[in-house]
């Protein structure tokens, strides 16, 4: 089954079947005034080279995010950008259930190789926005045979509850409004465009599947419309 998706303002990317006919569409103009403040910028030496790291805070929710940047982001040529959702299980503990850690490391390396670009690291996106403990509950459902979409549905949770308005605001705060986006996810492209970020090119972000994450990646490709992943299984 392939799911049809609807972009509902900035608040949620939701399967179309679960959006009521009268669901209010939030104006991008209204969300553009969302207050997010850059608190600090400093350097971050990494195995891939030295990045600048910028700490941001949303004034209403207090949610904090960071942007890693390298080189000059403004200019005539759009920089390579990855908008990356936090994943404690993958990035901290090395879980093989997903490819989040590999995607983050690959993005850092690609930006370092180019000498220019940014990674917008979104806190509060754990488990596609459902939170850490709920993600673990979804893992238990998957261990019982569900795929990632079925697991969330069984728990009464949205398939994808992430917001990208803050990502757009942070990019604009850094003087960026045109990007080459490193993603397989068409919803990220649509969401960023909703808030005035022009995606002039999409570049694939592919990692080698393994036995623990193959079904996860197949679900992204077959049911969530993610680009390029199908080639991994040919």
Short mmCIF file of C-alpha atoms in Angstrom, two decimals:
data_model
loop_
_atom_site.label_atom_id
_atom_site.label_comp_id
_atom_site.label_asym_id
_atom_site.label_seq_id
_atom_site.Cartn_x
_atom_site.Cartn_y
_atom_site.Cartn_z
CA UNK A 1 0.00 0.00 0.00
CA UNK A 2 1.29 3.45 -0.91
CA UNK A 3 0.15 6.30 1.33
CA UNK A 4 -0.95 9.67 -0.03
CA UNK A 5 0.41 12.60 1.99
CA UNK A 6 -0.82 16.11 2.62
CA UNK A 7 1.27 19.02 3.86
CA UNK A 8 -0.76 20.72 6.58
CA UNK A 9 0.90 24.08 7.09
CA UNK A 10 4.02 23.74 9.18
CA UNK A 11 2.58 21.78 12.02
CA UNK A 12 2.49 18.29 10.62
CA UNK A 13 3.10 16.15 7.61
CA UNK A 14 0.15 13.84 7.72
CA UNK A 15 -1.26 10.98 5.65
CA UNK A 16 -4.03 12.50 3.56
CA UNK A 17 -6.48 9.89 4.78
CA UNK A 18 -6.12 11.21 8.33
CA UNK A 19 -6.70 14.89 7.54
CA UNK A 20 -10.28 16.03 8.02
CA UNK A 21 -11.82 17.90 5.06
CA UNK A 22 -12.00 21.06 7.15
CA UNK A 23 -8.44 20.91 8.47
CA UNK A 24 -7.12 24.46 8.74
CA UNK A 25 -4.15 25.29 6.57
CA UNK A 26 -1.63 27.42 8.42
CA UNK A 27 -0.37 30.38 6.42
CA UNK A 28 3.36 30.28 5.67
CA UNK A 29 3.32 34.04 6.12
CA UNK A 30 2.01 33.64 9.65
CA UNK A 31 4.65 31.04 10.47
CA UNK A 32 7.39 33.23 9.02
CA UNK A 33 7.16 35.40 12.12
CA UNK A 34 7.91 32.42 14.35
CA UNK A 35 10.55 33.59 16.79
CA UNK A 36 13.76 31.64 16.89
CA UNK A 37 16.95 33.15 18.27
CA UNK A 38 20.56 32.33 17.56
CA UNK A 39 22.11 32.08 21.03
CA UNK A 40 25.72 31.21 20.24
CA UNK A 41 28.14 30.32 17.46
CA UNK A 42 31.45 28.59 18.07
CA UNK A 43 33.79 26.13 16.38
CA UNK A 44 33.41 22.35 16.35
CA UNK A 45 36.44 20.27 15.35
CA UNK A 46 35.35 16.87 13.98
CA UNK A 47 36.98 13.91 12.21
CA UNK A 48 35.74 15.48 8.96
CA UNK A 49 37.24 18.89 9.59
CA UNK A 50 36.31 21.97 11.55
CA UNK A 51 32.71 23.14 11.40
CA UNK A 52 31.05 26.14 12.98
CA UNK A 53 28.18 25.18 15.27
CA UNK A 54 25.30 27.58 15.84
CA UNK A 55 22.89 27.09 18.75
CA UNK A 56 19.29 28.24 18.28
CA UNK A 57 16.30 28.34 20.62
CA UNK A 58 12.60 28.65 19.79
CA UNK A 59 11.22 31.39 22.02
CA UNK A 60 7.75 29.91 22.52
CA UNK A 61 8.56 26.24 23.11
CA UNK A 62 12.15 26.56 24.35
CA UNK A 63 13.14 23.79 21.91
CA UNK A 64 16.82 23.99 21.01
CA UNK A 65 18.40 23.09 17.66
CA UNK A 66 21.85 23.38 16.13
CA UNK A 67 23.25 24.08 12.69
CA UNK A 68 26.68 22.86 11.63
CA UNK A 69 28.18 24.97 8.88
CA UNK A 70 31.38 25.01 6.89
CA UNK A 71 32.61 27.71 4.56
CA UNK A 72 30.68 30.71 3.28
CA UNK A 73 26.98 29.88 3.01
CA UNK A 74 25.92 33.01 1.18
CA UNK A 75 26.89 33.71 -2.39
CA UNK A 76 25.68 33.07 -5.91
CA UNK A 77 25.90 29.26 -5.69
CA UNK A 78 23.47 27.52 -3.31
CA UNK A 79 25.19 25.48 -0.57
CA UNK A 80 24.69 21.76 0.07
CA UNK A 81 22.33 21.39 3.05
CA UNK A 82 21.06 18.43 5.03
CA UNK A 83 18.07 18.85 7.36
CA UNK A 84 18.60 16.01 9.82
CA UNK A 85 16.27 14.71 12.53
CA UNK A 86 17.81 13.76 15.86
CA UNK A 87 18.04 10.02 16.57
CA UNK A 88 19.48 9.07 19.95
CA UNK A 89 19.19 5.33 19.35
CA UNK A 90 21.09 5.46 16.08
CA UNK A 91 23.53 8.32 16.58
CA UNK A 92 24.43 7.75 20.25
CA UNK A 93 23.97 4.00 20.73
CA UNK A 94 24.67 2.81 17.19
CA UNK A 95 21.32 1.13 16.60
CA UNK A 96 21.18 -0.79 13.32
CA UNK A 97 17.39 -0.43 13.04
CA UNK A 98 17.80 2.79 11.04
CA UNK A 99 20.38 4.54 8.87
CA UNK A 100 20.37 7.87 10.74
CA UNK A 101 23.94 7.70 12.01
CA UNK A 102 25.32 6.73 8.61
CA UNK A 103 23.34 9.50 6.92
CA UNK A 104 24.62 12.12 9.37
CA UNK A 105 28.23 11.02 8.99
CA UNK A 106 27.90 10.85 5.22
CA UNK A 107 26.47 14.39 5.12
CA UNK A 108 29.33 15.74 7.25
CA UNK A 109 31.87 14.09 4.96
CA UNK A 110 30.22 15.35 1.77
CA UNK A 111 30.06 18.91 3.06
CA UNK A 112 33.67 18.73 4.23
CA UNK A 113 34.71 17.42 0.81
CA UNK A 114 33.00 20.40 -0.83
CA UNK A 115 34.33 22.78 1.81
CA UNK A 116 30.95 24.47 2.08
CA UNK A 117 27.49 23.60 3.36
CA UNK A 118 25.32 23.10 6.43
CA UNK A 119 23.56 20.47 8.50
CA UNK A 120 20.40 21.66 10.23
CA UNK A 121 20.08 19.30 13.20
CA UNK A 122 16.49 19.22 14.43
CA UNK A 123 15.90 18.41 18.08
CA UNK A 124 12.43 17.14 18.98
CA UNK A 125 12.30 14.98 15.85
CA UNK A 126 13.06 11.68 17.59
CA UNK A 127 11.07 8.88 15.97
CA UNK A 128 9.77 11.21 13.23
CA UNK A 129 8.52 13.51 15.96
CA UNK A 130 6.73 11.09 18.30
CA UNK A 131 9.45 11.16 20.97
CA UNK A 132 12.00 8.71 22.31
CA UNK A 133 9.82 6.50 24.53
CA UNK A 134 7.05 6.32 21.95
CA UNK A 135 9.65 5.33 19.38
CA UNK A 136 10.73 2.48 21.65
CA UNK A 137 7.10 1.39 21.93
CA UNK A 138 6.94 1.41 18.13
CA UNK A 139 10.09 -0.75 18.06
CA UNK A 140 8.27 -3.30 20.23
CA UNK A 141 5.41 -3.34 17.70
CA UNK A 142 7.94 -3.86 14.90
CA UNK A 143 9.47 -6.78 16.78
CA UNK A 144 5.98 -8.31 16.75
CA UNK A 145 5.84 -8.03 12.95
CA UNK A 146 4.65 -4.50 12.11
CA UNK A 147 6.46 -2.18 9.75
CA UNK A 148 7.21 1.39 10.86
CA UNK A 149 3.90 2.78 9.57
CA UNK A 150 1.81 -0.06 11.02
CA UNK A 151 3.60 0.28 14.37
CA UNK A 152 2.74 3.96 14.73
CA UNK A 153 -0.84 3.34 13.62
CA UNK A 154 -1.24 0.54 16.19
CA UNK A 155 -0.22 3.00 18.91
CA UNK A 156 -2.53 5.73 17.64
CA UNK A 157 0.44 7.90 16.67
CA UNK A 158 1.02 10.00 13.54
CA UNK A 159 3.28 8.48 10.92
CA UNK A 160 5.29 11.68 10.72
CA UNK A 161 4.82 14.50 13.24
CA UNK A 162 7.88 16.56 12.32
CA UNK A 163 7.84 20.31 11.67
CA UNK A 164 10.27 22.12 9.41
CA UNK A 165 9.35 25.76 9.99
CA UNK A 166 12.21 26.12 12.48
CA UNK A 167 14.65 24.65 9.95
CA UNK A 168 13.64 27.28 7.40
CA UNK A 169 13.93 30.05 10.00
CA UNK A 170 17.45 28.95 10.96
CA UNK A 171 18.60 28.82 7.35
CA UNK A 172 17.22 32.30 6.75
CA UNK A 173 18.94 33.55 9.92
CA UNK A 174 22.22 32.37 8.39
CA UNK A 175 21.47 34.22 5.16
CA UNK A 176 20.47 31.11 3.19
CA UNK A 177 17.32 30.96 1.07
CA UNK A 178 18.48 28.82 -1.87
CA UNK A 179 19.93 25.34 -1.27
CA UNK A 180 20.91 22.02 -2.75
CA UNK A 181 19.11 19.64 -0.43
CA UNK A 182 20.68 16.34 0.60
CA UNK A 183 17.63 14.13 1.08
CA UNK A 184 15.50 11.31 -0.30
CA UNK A 185 12.36 12.68 1.36
CA UNK A 186 9.99 14.65 -0.92
CA UNK A 187 8.14 16.02 2.12
CA UNK A 188 11.23 17.88 3.33
CA UNK A 189 11.49 19.58 -0.03
CA UNK A 190 7.82 20.60 0.06
CA UNK A 191 7.98 21.76 3.68
CA UNK A 192 11.04 23.95 3.15
CA UNK A 193 9.52 25.46 0.02
CA UNK A 194 6.40 26.22 2.07
CA UNK A 195 8.54 28.55 4.17
CA UNK A 196 10.44 30.28 1.44
CA UNK A 197 13.53 28.08 1.03
CA UNK A 198 14.14 27.38 -2.65
CA UNK A 199 15.43 23.87 -3.28
CA UNK A 200 17.27 24.28 -6.56
CA UNK A 201 18.53 20.69 -6.59
CA UNK A 202 17.99 17.48 -4.65
CA UNK A 203 20.93 15.17 -4.02
CA UNK A 204 20.40 11.57 -2.91
CA UNK A 205 21.48 10.45 0.55
CA UNK A 206 22.05 6.70 0.30
CA UNK A 207 23.57 4.25 2.75
CA UNK A 208 24.08 0.51 2.43
CA UNK A 209 21.10 -1.44 3.86
CA UNK A 210 21.62 -4.21 6.38
CA UNK A 211 19.46 -7.03 7.73
CA UNK A 212 18.20 -4.93 10.65
CA UNK A 213 17.09 -1.90 8.62
CA UNK A 214 16.15 -3.33 5.22
CA UNK A 215 12.41 -3.39 5.97
CA UNK A 216 12.61 0.15 7.38
CA UNK A 217 14.21 1.40 4.16
CA UNK A 218 11.81 -0.57 1.95
CA UNK A 219 8.86 1.00 3.80
CA UNK A 220 10.30 4.46 3.15
CA UNK A 221 10.64 3.66 -0.54
CA UNK A 222 7.40 1.76 -1.12
CA UNK A 223 4.94 3.54 1.17
CA UNK A 224 6.40 6.97 1.93
CA UNK A 225 7.60 7.90 -1.54
CA UNK A 226 11.26 8.38 -0.68
CA UNK A 227 13.38 8.82 -3.80
CA UNK A 228 16.26 6.57 -4.90
CA UNK A 229 15.95 3.96 -2.13
CA UNK A 230 14.46 1.38 -4.48
CA UNK A 231 17.80 1.19 -6.28
CA UNK A 232 19.35 -0.26 -3.11
CA UNK A 233 17.33 -3.45 -3.52
CA UNK A 234 17.75 -4.03 -7.26
#
